[in-house]
mmCIF file of C-alpha atoms in Angstrom:
data_model
loop_
_atom_site.group_PDB
_atom_site.id
_atom_site.type_symbol
_atom_site.label_atom_id
_atom_site.label_comp_id
_atom_site.label_asym_id
_atom_site.label_seq_id
_atom_site.Cartn_x
_atom_site.Cartn_y
_atom_site.Cartn_z
ATOM 1 C CA MET P 1 0.000 0.000 0.000
ATOM 2 C CA HIS P 2 2.723 2.424 1.039
ATOM 3 C CA GLN P 3 4.748 1.458 -2.026
ATOM 4 C CA ARG P 4 1.807 2.255 -4.314
ATOM 5 C CA VAL P 5 1.335 5.647 -2.646
ATOM 6 C CA ASP P 6 5.033 6.414 -3.058
ATOM 7 C CA GLU P 7 4.920 5.480 -6.733
ATOM 8 C CA ASP P 8 1.823 7.611 -7.308
ATOM 9 C CA PHE P 9 3.462 10.529 -5.520
ATOM 10 C CA LYS P 10 6.633 10.220 -7.608
ATOM 11 C CA MET P 11 4.571 10.046 -10.796
ATOM 12 C CA LEU P 12 2.694 13.176 -9.728
ATOM 13 C CA GLN P 13 6.000 14.947 -9.151
ATOM 14 C CA ARG P 14 7.255 13.882 -12.602
ATOM 15 C CA ASN P 15 4.036 15.089 -14.207
ATOM 16 C CA GLN P 16 4.319 18.412 -12.403
ATOM 17 C CA ARG P 17 7.914 18.832 -13.588
ATOM 18 C CA LEU P 18 6.885 17.874 -17.103
ATOM 19 C CA TRP P 19 4.033 20.376 -17.042
ATOM 20 C CA SER P 20 6.359 23.035 -15.673
ATOM 21 C CA ASP P 21 8.878 22.318 -18.447
ATOM 22 C CA LEU P 22 6.172 22.443 -21.105
ATOM 23 C CA THR P 23 4.878 25.731 -19.698
ATOM 24 C CA ARG P 24 8.373 27.216 -19.782
ATOM 25 C CA LEU P 25 8.843 26.033 -23.354
ATOM 26 C CA ALA P 26 5.512 27.527 -24.384
ATOM 27 C CA LEU P 27 6.363 30.816 -22.715
ATOM 28 C CA SER P 28 9.802 30.806 -24.328
ATOM 29 C CA ALA P 29 8.272 30.153 -27.731
ATOM 30 C CA GLU P 30 5.740 32.945 -27.226
ATOM 31 C CA GLN P 31 8.467 35.297 -26.057
ATOM 32 C CA ALA P 32 10.615 34.372 -29.049
ATOM 33 C CA ARG P 33 7.727 35.013 -31.424
ATOM 34 C CA THR P 34 7.006 38.374 -29.810
ATOM 35 C CA THR P 35 10.677 39.344 -30.027
ATOM 36 C CA VAL P 36 10.820 38.423 -33.728
ATOM 37 C CA LEU P 37 7.721 40.495 -34.503
ATOM 38 C CA GLN P 38 8.970 43.452 -32.468
ATOM 39 C CA ARG P 39 12.325 43.372 -34.203
ATOM 40 C CA SER P 40 10.656 43.127 -37.605
ATOM 41 C CA ILE P 41 8.621 46.252 -36.944
ATOM 42 C CA LEU P 42 11.689 48.185 -35.788
ATOM 43 C CA VAL P 43 13.666 47.149 -38.869
ATOM 44 C CA SER P 44 10.802 48.098 -41.179
ATOM 45 C CA LEU P 45 10.549 51.552 -39.581
ATOM 46 C CA ASP P 46 14.262 52.256 -39.918
ATOM 47 C CA TYR P 47 15.910 53.943 -42.887
ATOM 48 C CA ASN P 48 19.403 54.630 -44.204
ATOM 49 C CA ILE P 49 21.579 57.148 -42.335
ATOM 50 C CA ARG P 50 18.794 57.871 -39.851
ATOM 51 C CA THR P 51 21.251 59.103 -37.199
ATOM 52 C CA ALA P 52 23.823 60.602 -39.575
ATOM 53 C CA ARG P 53 22.854 64.220 -38.927
ATOM 54 C CA GLN P 54 22.990 63.783 -35.159
ATOM 55 C CA TYR P 55 26.480 62.306 -35.277
ATOM 56 C CA ALA P 56 27.671 64.952 -37.754
ATOM 57 C CA ILE P 57 26.851 67.805 -35.363
ATOM 58 C CA LYS P 58 29.976 69.037 -33.621
ATOM 59 C CA GLU P 59 30.333 68.511 -29.918
ATOM 60 C CA ALA P 60 30.083 71.640 -27.790
ATOM 61 C CA HIS P 61 33.460 73.330 -27.401
ATOM 62 C CA ALA P 62 35.046 72.656 -24.021
ATOM 63 C CA ARG P 63 33.443 74.847 -21.350
ATOM 64 C CA THR P 64 30.992 76.439 -23.778
ATOM 65 C CA PHE P 65 27.238 76.220 -23.236
ATOM 66 C CA GLU P 66 27.880 75.763 -19.530
ATOM 67 C CA TRP P 67 25.009 78.178 -18.908
ATOM 68 C CA ALA P 68 22.731 75.469 -20.292
ATOM 69 C CA SER P 69 23.809 72.943 -17.679
ATOM 70 C CA ILE P 70 20.792 73.975 -15.649
ATOM 71 C CA ASP P 71 22.380 75.798 -12.703
ATOM 72 C CA PRO P 72 19.389 77.506 -11.040
ATOM 73 C CA SER P 73 21.586 80.178 -9.429
ATOM 74 C CA GLN P 74 22.223 81.788 -12.811
ATOM 75 C CA GLY P 75 19.320 84.109 -13.671
ATOM 76 C CA GLY P 76 18.361 83.180 -17.217
ATOM 77 C CA GLN P 77 19.006 79.497 -16.695
ATOM 78 C CA THR P 78 16.219 79.090 -14.162
ATOM 79 C CA THR P 79 13.421 79.008 -16.709
ATOM 80 C CA PHE P 80 14.897 76.121 -18.682
ATOM 81 C CA LYS P 81 15.473 74.053 -15.569
ATOM 82 C CA ASP P 82 11.990 74.883 -14.335
ATOM 83 C CA TRP P 83 10.552 73.682 -17.639
ATOM 84 C CA LEU P 84 12.521 70.434 -17.434
ATOM 85 C CA LEU P 85 11.395 69.828 -13.872
ATOM 86 C CA ASN P 86 7.823 71.069 -13.928
ATOM 87 C CA GLY P 87 6.762 72.333 -17.332
ATOM 88 C CA ASN P 88 4.960 70.714 -20.202
ATOM 89 C CA GLY P 89 4.237 71.693 -23.771
ATOM 90 C CA VAL P 90 7.003 73.357 -25.773
ATOM 91 C CA TYR P 91 10.315 75.028 -24.938
ATOM 92 C CA PHE P 92 11.632 76.885 -27.980
ATOM 93 C CA VAL P 93 15.292 77.511 -28.844
ATOM 94 C CA SER P 94 15.736 80.151 -31.547
ATOM 95 C CA GLY P 95 18.781 81.677 -33.171
ATOM 96 C CA LYS P 96 20.376 82.944 -36.330
ATOM 97 C CA PRO P 97 22.131 80.598 -38.783
ATOM 98 C CA GLY P 98 25.453 79.490 -37.330
ATOM 99 C CA SER P 99 24.605 80.522 -33.774
ATOM 100 C CA GLY P 100 25.018 76.956 -32.527
ATOM 101 C CA LYS P 101 21.393 75.818 -32.226
ATOM 102 C CA SER P 102 22.065 72.248 -33.327
ATOM 103 C CA THR P 103 25.154 71.963 -31.143
ATOM 104 C CA LEU P 104 23.142 73.269 -28.213
ATOM 105 C CA MET P 105 20.225 70.927 -28.885
ATOM 106 C CA LYS P 106 22.523 67.916 -29.013
ATOM 107 C CA TYR P 107 24.265 69.101 -25.842
ATOM 108 C CA ILE P 108 20.952 69.523 -24.022
ATOM 109 C CA ALA P 109 19.445 66.255 -25.250
ATOM 110 C CA GLU P 110 22.470 64.204 -24.201
ATOM 111 C CA HIS P 111 23.431 66.022 -20.992
ATOM 112 C CA LYS P 112 23.250 64.030 -17.769
ATOM 113 C CA GLU P 113 21.674 66.964 -15.910
ATOM 114 C CA THR P 114 18.880 67.097 -18.465
ATOM 115 C CA ASN P 115 18.162 63.447 -17.799
ATOM 116 C CA ALA P 116 18.303 63.961 -14.041
ATOM 117 C CA ALA P 117 15.801 66.830 -14.204
ATOM 118 C CA LEU P 118 13.484 64.882 -16.493
ATOM 119 C CA GLN P 119 13.617 61.894 -14.155
ATOM 120 C CA GLN P 120 12.267 64.142 -11.409
ATOM 121 C CA TRP P 121 9.546 65.365 -13.758
ATOM 122 C CA SER P 122 8.546 61.780 -14.582
ATOM 123 C CA ASN P 123 7.831 61.278 -10.862
ATOM 124 C CA GLY P 124 8.397 57.530 -10.795
ATOM 125 C CA ASN P 125 6.929 56.869 -14.229
ATOM 126 C CA ARG P 126 9.182 55.509 -16.940
ATOM 127 C CA LEU P 127 11.040 58.315 -18.739
ATOM 128 C CA VAL P 128 11.306 57.942 -22.513
ATOM 129 C CA THR P 129 13.454 60.357 -24.528
ATOM 130 C CA ALA P 130 13.908 60.734 -28.272
ATOM 131 C CA SER P 131 15.502 63.265 -30.601
ATOM 132 C CA PHE P 132 15.450 64.188 -34.271
ATOM 133 C CA TYR P 133 17.603 66.615 -36.257
ATOM 134 C CA PHE P 134 16.065 67.945 -39.468
ATOM 135 C CA TRP P 135 18.613 68.514 -42.223
ATOM 136 C CA ASN P 136 17.617 70.144 -45.504
ATOM 137 C CA ALA P 137 20.948 69.244 -47.110
ATOM 138 C CA GLY P 138 20.391 65.552 -46.419
ATOM 139 C CA THR P 139 18.164 62.874 -47.888
ATOM 140 C CA PRO P 140 14.384 63.338 -48.248
ATOM 141 C CA MET P 141 13.854 61.282 -45.079
ATOM 142 C CA GLN P 142 16.137 63.617 -43.116
ATOM 143 C CA ARG P 143 13.948 66.621 -43.836
ATOM 144 C CA SER P 144 10.456 65.112 -43.953
ATOM 145 C CA LEU P 145 7.588 64.350 -41.598
ATOM 146 C CA ASP P 146 7.968 60.695 -42.579
ATOM 147 C CA GLY P 147 11.567 60.706 -41.342
ATOM 148 C CA LEU P 148 10.659 62.521 -38.131
ATOM 149 C CA LEU P 149 7.830 60.130 -37.278
ATOM 150 C CA ARG P 150 9.824 56.991 -38.007
ATOM 151 C CA SER P 151 12.845 58.165 -36.044
ATOM 152 C CA ILE P 152 10.853 59.178 -32.966
ATOM 153 C CA LEU P 153 8.807 55.966 -33.037
ATOM 154 C CA ILE P 154 11.910 53.789 -33.377
ATOM 155 C CA GLN P 155 13.496 55.418 -30.336
ATOM 156 C CA VAL P 156 10.291 55.157 -28.305
ATOM 157 C CA LEU P 157 9.739 51.505 -29.225
ATOM 158 C CA GLU P 158 13.349 50.541 -28.560
ATOM 159 C CA GLN P 159 12.731 51.701 -24.993
ATOM 160 C CA CYS P 160 9.128 50.423 -24.801
ATOM 161 C CA PRO P 161 8.716 47.476 -27.204
ATOM 162 C CA GLU P 162 5.574 46.351 -25.368
ATOM 163 C CA LEU P 163 3.768 49.422 -26.747
ATOM 164 C CA MET P 164 3.706 48.033 -30.291
ATOM 165 C CA PRO P 165 0.276 46.350 -29.988
ATOM 166 C CA THR P 166 -1.091 49.614 -28.568
ATOM 167 C CA LEU P 167 0.401 51.872 -31.229
ATOM 168 C CA PHE P 168 -0.127 49.542 -34.206
ATOM 169 C CA PRO P 169 -3.131 47.364 -33.223
ATOM 170 C CA ASP P 170 -4.200 46.306 -36.731
ATOM 171 C CA ARG P 171 -0.673 45.649 -37.938
ATOM 172 C CA TRP P 172 0.160 43.684 -34.788
ATOM 173 C CA ASP P 173 -2.965 41.508 -35.059
ATOM 174 C CA ASN P 174 -2.165 40.762 -38.699
ATOM 175 C CA LEU P 175 1.374 39.740 -37.790
ATOM 176 C CA LEU P 176 0.157 37.430 -35.035
ATOM 177 C CA SER P 177 -2.337 35.800 -37.377
ATOM 178 C CA ALA P 178 0.244 35.235 -40.094
ATOM 179 C CA GLY P 179 2.882 33.690 -37.831
ATOM 180 C CA ILE P 180 6.596 34.375 -37.810
ATOM 181 C CA TYR P 181 7.319 32.354 -40.959
ATOM 182 C CA ASN P 182 4.601 33.761 -43.192
ATOM 183 C CA PHE P 183 4.151 37.407 -42.286
ATOM 184 C CA SER P 184 4.945 40.329 -44.540
ATOM 185 C CA LEU P 185 4.956 43.997 -43.619
ATOM 186 C CA ALA P 186 2.919 46.445 -45.659
ATOM 187 C CA PRO P 187 4.560 49.795 -46.452
ATOM 188 C CA TRP P 188 4.186 52.407 -43.745
ATOM 189 C CA THR P 189 1.905 55.354 -44.409
ATOM 190 C CA ILE P 190 2.020 58.842 -42.917
ATOM 191 C CA PRO P 191 -1.496 58.495 -41.414
ATOM 192 C CA GLU P 192 -0.496 55.248 -39.677
ATOM 193 C CA LEU P 193 2.704 56.773 -38.310
ATOM 194 C CA LYS P 194 0.896 59.913 -37.148
ATOM 195 C CA SER P 195 -1.811 57.817 -35.518
ATOM 196 C CA ALA P 196 0.808 55.812 -33.617
ATOM 197 C CA LEU P 197 2.549 58.882 -32.228
ATOM 198 C CA GLN P 198 -0.774 60.520 -31.402
ATOM 199 C CA ALA P 199 -1.735 57.359 -29.502
ATOM 200 C CA ILE P 200 1.154 58.099 -27.156
ATOM 201 C CA ALA P 201 -0.337 61.521 -26.518
ATOM 202 C CA GLY P 202 -3.867 60.226 -26.114
ATOM 203 C CA LYS P 203 -3.439 57.154 -23.907
ATOM 204 C CA THR P 204 -2.439 56.619 -20.289
ATOM 205 C CA LEU P 205 0.798 54.657 -20.586
ATOM 206 C CA SER P 206 2.515 55.150 -17.196
ATOM 207 C CA SER P 207 5.358 56.843 -19.058
ATOM 208 C CA LYS P 208 6.582 60.386 -19.645
ATOM 209 C CA PHE P 209 8.002 61.401 -23.013
ATOM 210 C CA ALA P 210 10.588 64.132 -23.680
ATOM 211 C CA LEU P 211 11.213 64.864 -27.359
ATOM 212 C CA PHE P 212 14.015 67.042 -28.748
ATOM 213 C CA ILE P 213 13.475 68.219 -32.340
ATOM 214 C CA ASP P 214 16.125 70.384 -33.984
ATOM 215 C CA GLY P 215 15.901 72.490 -37.130
ATOM 216 C CA LEU P 216 12.182 72.992 -37.721
ATOM 217 C CA ASP P 217 13.117 75.530 -40.395
ATOM 218 C CA GLU P 218 14.797 72.706 -42.349
ATOM 219 C CA TYR P 219 11.567 70.704 -42.620
ATOM 220 C CA ASP P 220 10.564 70.243 -46.270
ATOM 221 C CA GLY P 221 6.925 71.204 -45.700
ATOM 222 C CA THR P 222 5.503 74.509 -44.535
ATOM 223 C CA ASP P 223 6.287 76.024 -41.147
ATOM 224 C CA ARG P 224 2.594 76.156 -40.315
ATOM 225 C CA GLU P 225 2.168 72.464 -41.114
ATOM 226 C CA ILE P 226 4.865 71.318 -38.697
ATOM 227 C CA VAL P 227 3.609 73.734 -36.024
ATOM 228 C CA GLU P 228 0.093 72.305 -36.255
ATOM 229 C CA TYR P 229 1.339 68.745 -35.908
ATOM 230 C CA ILE P 230 3.638 69.516 -32.982
ATOM 231 C CA ASN P 231 0.837 71.336 -31.193
ATOM 232 C CA GLU P 232 -1.253 68.160 -31.349
ATOM 233 C CA LEU P 233 1.463 66.327 -29.417
ATOM 234 C CA ALA P 234 2.107 69.216 -27.037
ATOM 235 C CA ASN P 235 -1.457 69.046 -25.702
ATOM 236 C CA SER P 236 -0.595 65.918 -23.719
ATOM 237 C CA ALA P 237 0.497 66.365 -20.101
ATOM 238 C CA ASP P 238 2.776 63.347 -20.560
ATOM 239 C CA ILE P 239 4.773 64.839 -23.446
ATOM 240 C CA LYS P 240 7.143 67.789 -23.519
ATOM 241 C CA LEU P 241 9.024 69.000 -26.575
ATOM 242 C CA CYS P 242 12.210 71.050 -26.818
ATOM 243 C CA LEU P 243 12.339 72.557 -30.320
ATOM 244 C CA SER P 244 14.848 74.675 -32.219
ATOM 245 C CA SER P 245 14.677 76.798 -35.330
ATOM 246 C CA ARG P 246 15.682 80.026 -36.974
ATOM 247 C CA PRO P 247 13.292 82.821 -35.901
ATOM 248 C CA HIS P 248 10.722 82.285 -38.650
ATOM 249 C CA VAL P 249 7.454 84.175 -38.247
ATOM 250 C CA ASP P 250 5.238 81.116 -37.745
ATOM 251 C CA PHE P 251 7.538 79.654 -35.086
ATOM 252 C CA ILE P 252 7.853 82.908 -33.146
ATOM 253 C CA LYS P 253 4.089 83.379 -33.394
ATOM 254 C CA ALA P 254 3.472 79.859 -32.071
ATOM 255 C CA TYR P 255 6.151 79.640 -29.389
ATOM 256 C CA GLY P 256 7.468 83.139 -28.701
ATOM 257 C CA HIS P 257 4.600 84.473 -26.599
ATOM 258 C CA ASN P 258 5.849 82.945 -23.325
ATOM 259 C CA LYS P 259 9.196 84.557 -22.504
ATOM 260 C CA ASP P 260 9.923 81.873 -19.909
ATOM 261 C CA ARG P 261 9.699 79.212 -22.594
ATOM 262 C CA ILE P 262 11.947 80.657 -25.292
ATOM 263 C CA MET P 263 15.707 80.929 -25.545
ATOM 264 C CA PHE P 264 17.470 83.122 -28.123
ATOM 265 C CA VAL P 265 20.824 81.413 -28.553
ATOM 266 C CA SER P 266 22.647 84.368 -30.093
ATOM 267 C CA ASP P 267 21.712 86.540 -27.089
ATOM 268 C CA LEU P 268 23.172 84.035 -24.654
ATOM 269 C CA THR P 269 26.389 82.826 -26.263
ATOM 270 C CA MET P 270 28.651 85.885 -25.979
ATOM 271 C CA GLU P 271 30.781 84.262 -23.286
ATOM 272 C CA ASP P 272 30.902 81.065 -25.329
ATOM 273 C CA ILE P 273 32.152 83.034 -28.334
ATOM 274 C CA LYS P 274 34.850 84.642 -26.164
ATOM 275 C CA ILE P 275 36.023 81.235 -24.956
ATOM 276 C CA TYR P 276 35.988 79.825 -28.470
ATOM 277 C CA VAL P 277 37.896 82.794 -29.959
ATOM 278 C CA ARG P 278 40.452 82.805 -27.154
ATOM 279 C CA ASP P 279 41.181 79.099 -27.525
ATOM 280 C CA ARG P 280 41.293 79.138 -31.330
ATOM 281 C CA LEU P 281 43.596 82.165 -31.427
ATOM 282 C CA GLY P 282 45.737 80.462 -28.816
ATOM 283 C CA GLU P 283 46.373 77.676 -31.337
ATOM 284 C CA ASN P 284 47.641 80.114 -33.996
ATOM 285 C CA GLU P 285 51.387 80.806 -33.930
ATOM 286 C CA ALA P 286 51.040 84.294 -35.437
ATOM 287 C CA PHE P 287 48.535 85.343 -32.794
ATOM 288 C CA LYS P 288 50.708 83.820 -30.079
ATOM 289 C CA THR P 289 53.494 86.139 -31.217
ATOM 290 C CA ILE P 290 51.184 89.162 -31.277
ATOM 291 C CA LYS P 291 49.963 88.310 -27.784
ATOM 292 C CA LEU P 292 53.527 88.232 -26.455
ATOM 293 C CA GLN P 293 54.807 91.312 -28.283
ATOM 294 C CA HIS P 294 51.662 93.453 -28.448
ATOM 295 C CA PRO P 295 49.199 92.317 -25.761
ATOM 296 C CA GLU P 296 46.946 95.368 -26.155
ATOM 297 C CA ARG P 297 46.683 94.855 -29.921
ATOM 298 C CA TYR P 298 45.961 91.167 -29.343
ATOM 299 C CA GLN P 299 43.144 92.002 -26.920
ATOM 300 C CA HIS P 300 41.702 94.523 -29.387
ATOM 301 C CA LEU P 301 41.719 91.961 -32.217
ATOM 302 C CA LYS P 302 40.085 89.365 -30.012
ATOM 303 C CA ASP P 303 37.354 91.792 -28.921
ATOM 304 C CA GLU P 304 36.714 92.820 -32.533
ATOM 305 C CA ILE P 305 36.235 89.213 -33.603
ATOM 306 C CA VAL P 306 33.782 88.605 -30.765
ATOM 307 C CA VAL P 307 31.783 91.765 -31.530
ATOM 308 C CA HIS P 308 31.555 91.050 -35.259
ATOM 309 C CA ALA P 309 30.515 87.440 -34.594
ATOM 310 C CA LYS P 310 27.203 88.736 -33.153
ATOM 311 C CA GLY P 311 26.611 85.480 -31.340
ATOM 312 C CA VAL P 312 27.336 83.361 -34.421
ATOM 313 C CA PHE P 313 30.036 80.671 -34.301
ATOM 314 C CA LEU P 314 30.590 80.374 -38.060
#
């Protein structure tokens, strides 16, 4: 009797282990299928040289743009930090050609203090960041709404792959029905891409999104068109956008009314220009000689260069 009970108990244990193994295999297979489908969507969204413009932008010169490192004790810097910590909607960076807008945007987007401030803003929710750099000298995708939408969505989905069924419900259902060996991906359309990004703005996702978009003036559509689309995203309390552009009328009209939410780069970079000029002249042997032999003349030349630069690095 006892032997039979022991045998039954051992068989039950084996069956439980077998069931556990089968469950793990099923879960692994499901996870593998999900991973394949997620990766397929990311690959289909991507395009050639998507990040080329970002990597081509020069790094900020050593010690320049330090005013943008969000030190609240420095008058004009308070508003930007306040926006990162507490604001929503749009913060607008404007400046003349060559004033360093793109360099500044890259600096801000990648700076550790920016991330730290945004983490406080997210208040325990997952923080998702993404950036895009319009470039009118690049490929059509680098200056189009299509390129912007794809790039932002790729970055969002790389951080939150589980959002794919929410953002692309029809496409996801079709992929699941077809199976990983038989599916094919239909071409992406602008309405589908716009709908996906708008879903982020319209749904409660337990995440906060900070988007950095540089060079609105290099967009290949109209200024008003890109303003209208961005304003749709900016209505969400879970999304904030830091934008940059030359001071075109439509952009100033849309984003220049709140003086605490606009930064004119050329008005703020005088000290940066001085640092840049000093260091570059310090590399030139002729100017080194002038500095040693005629220090007053050297100082005058340096001041003249800074004044004529008018906040422009080029």
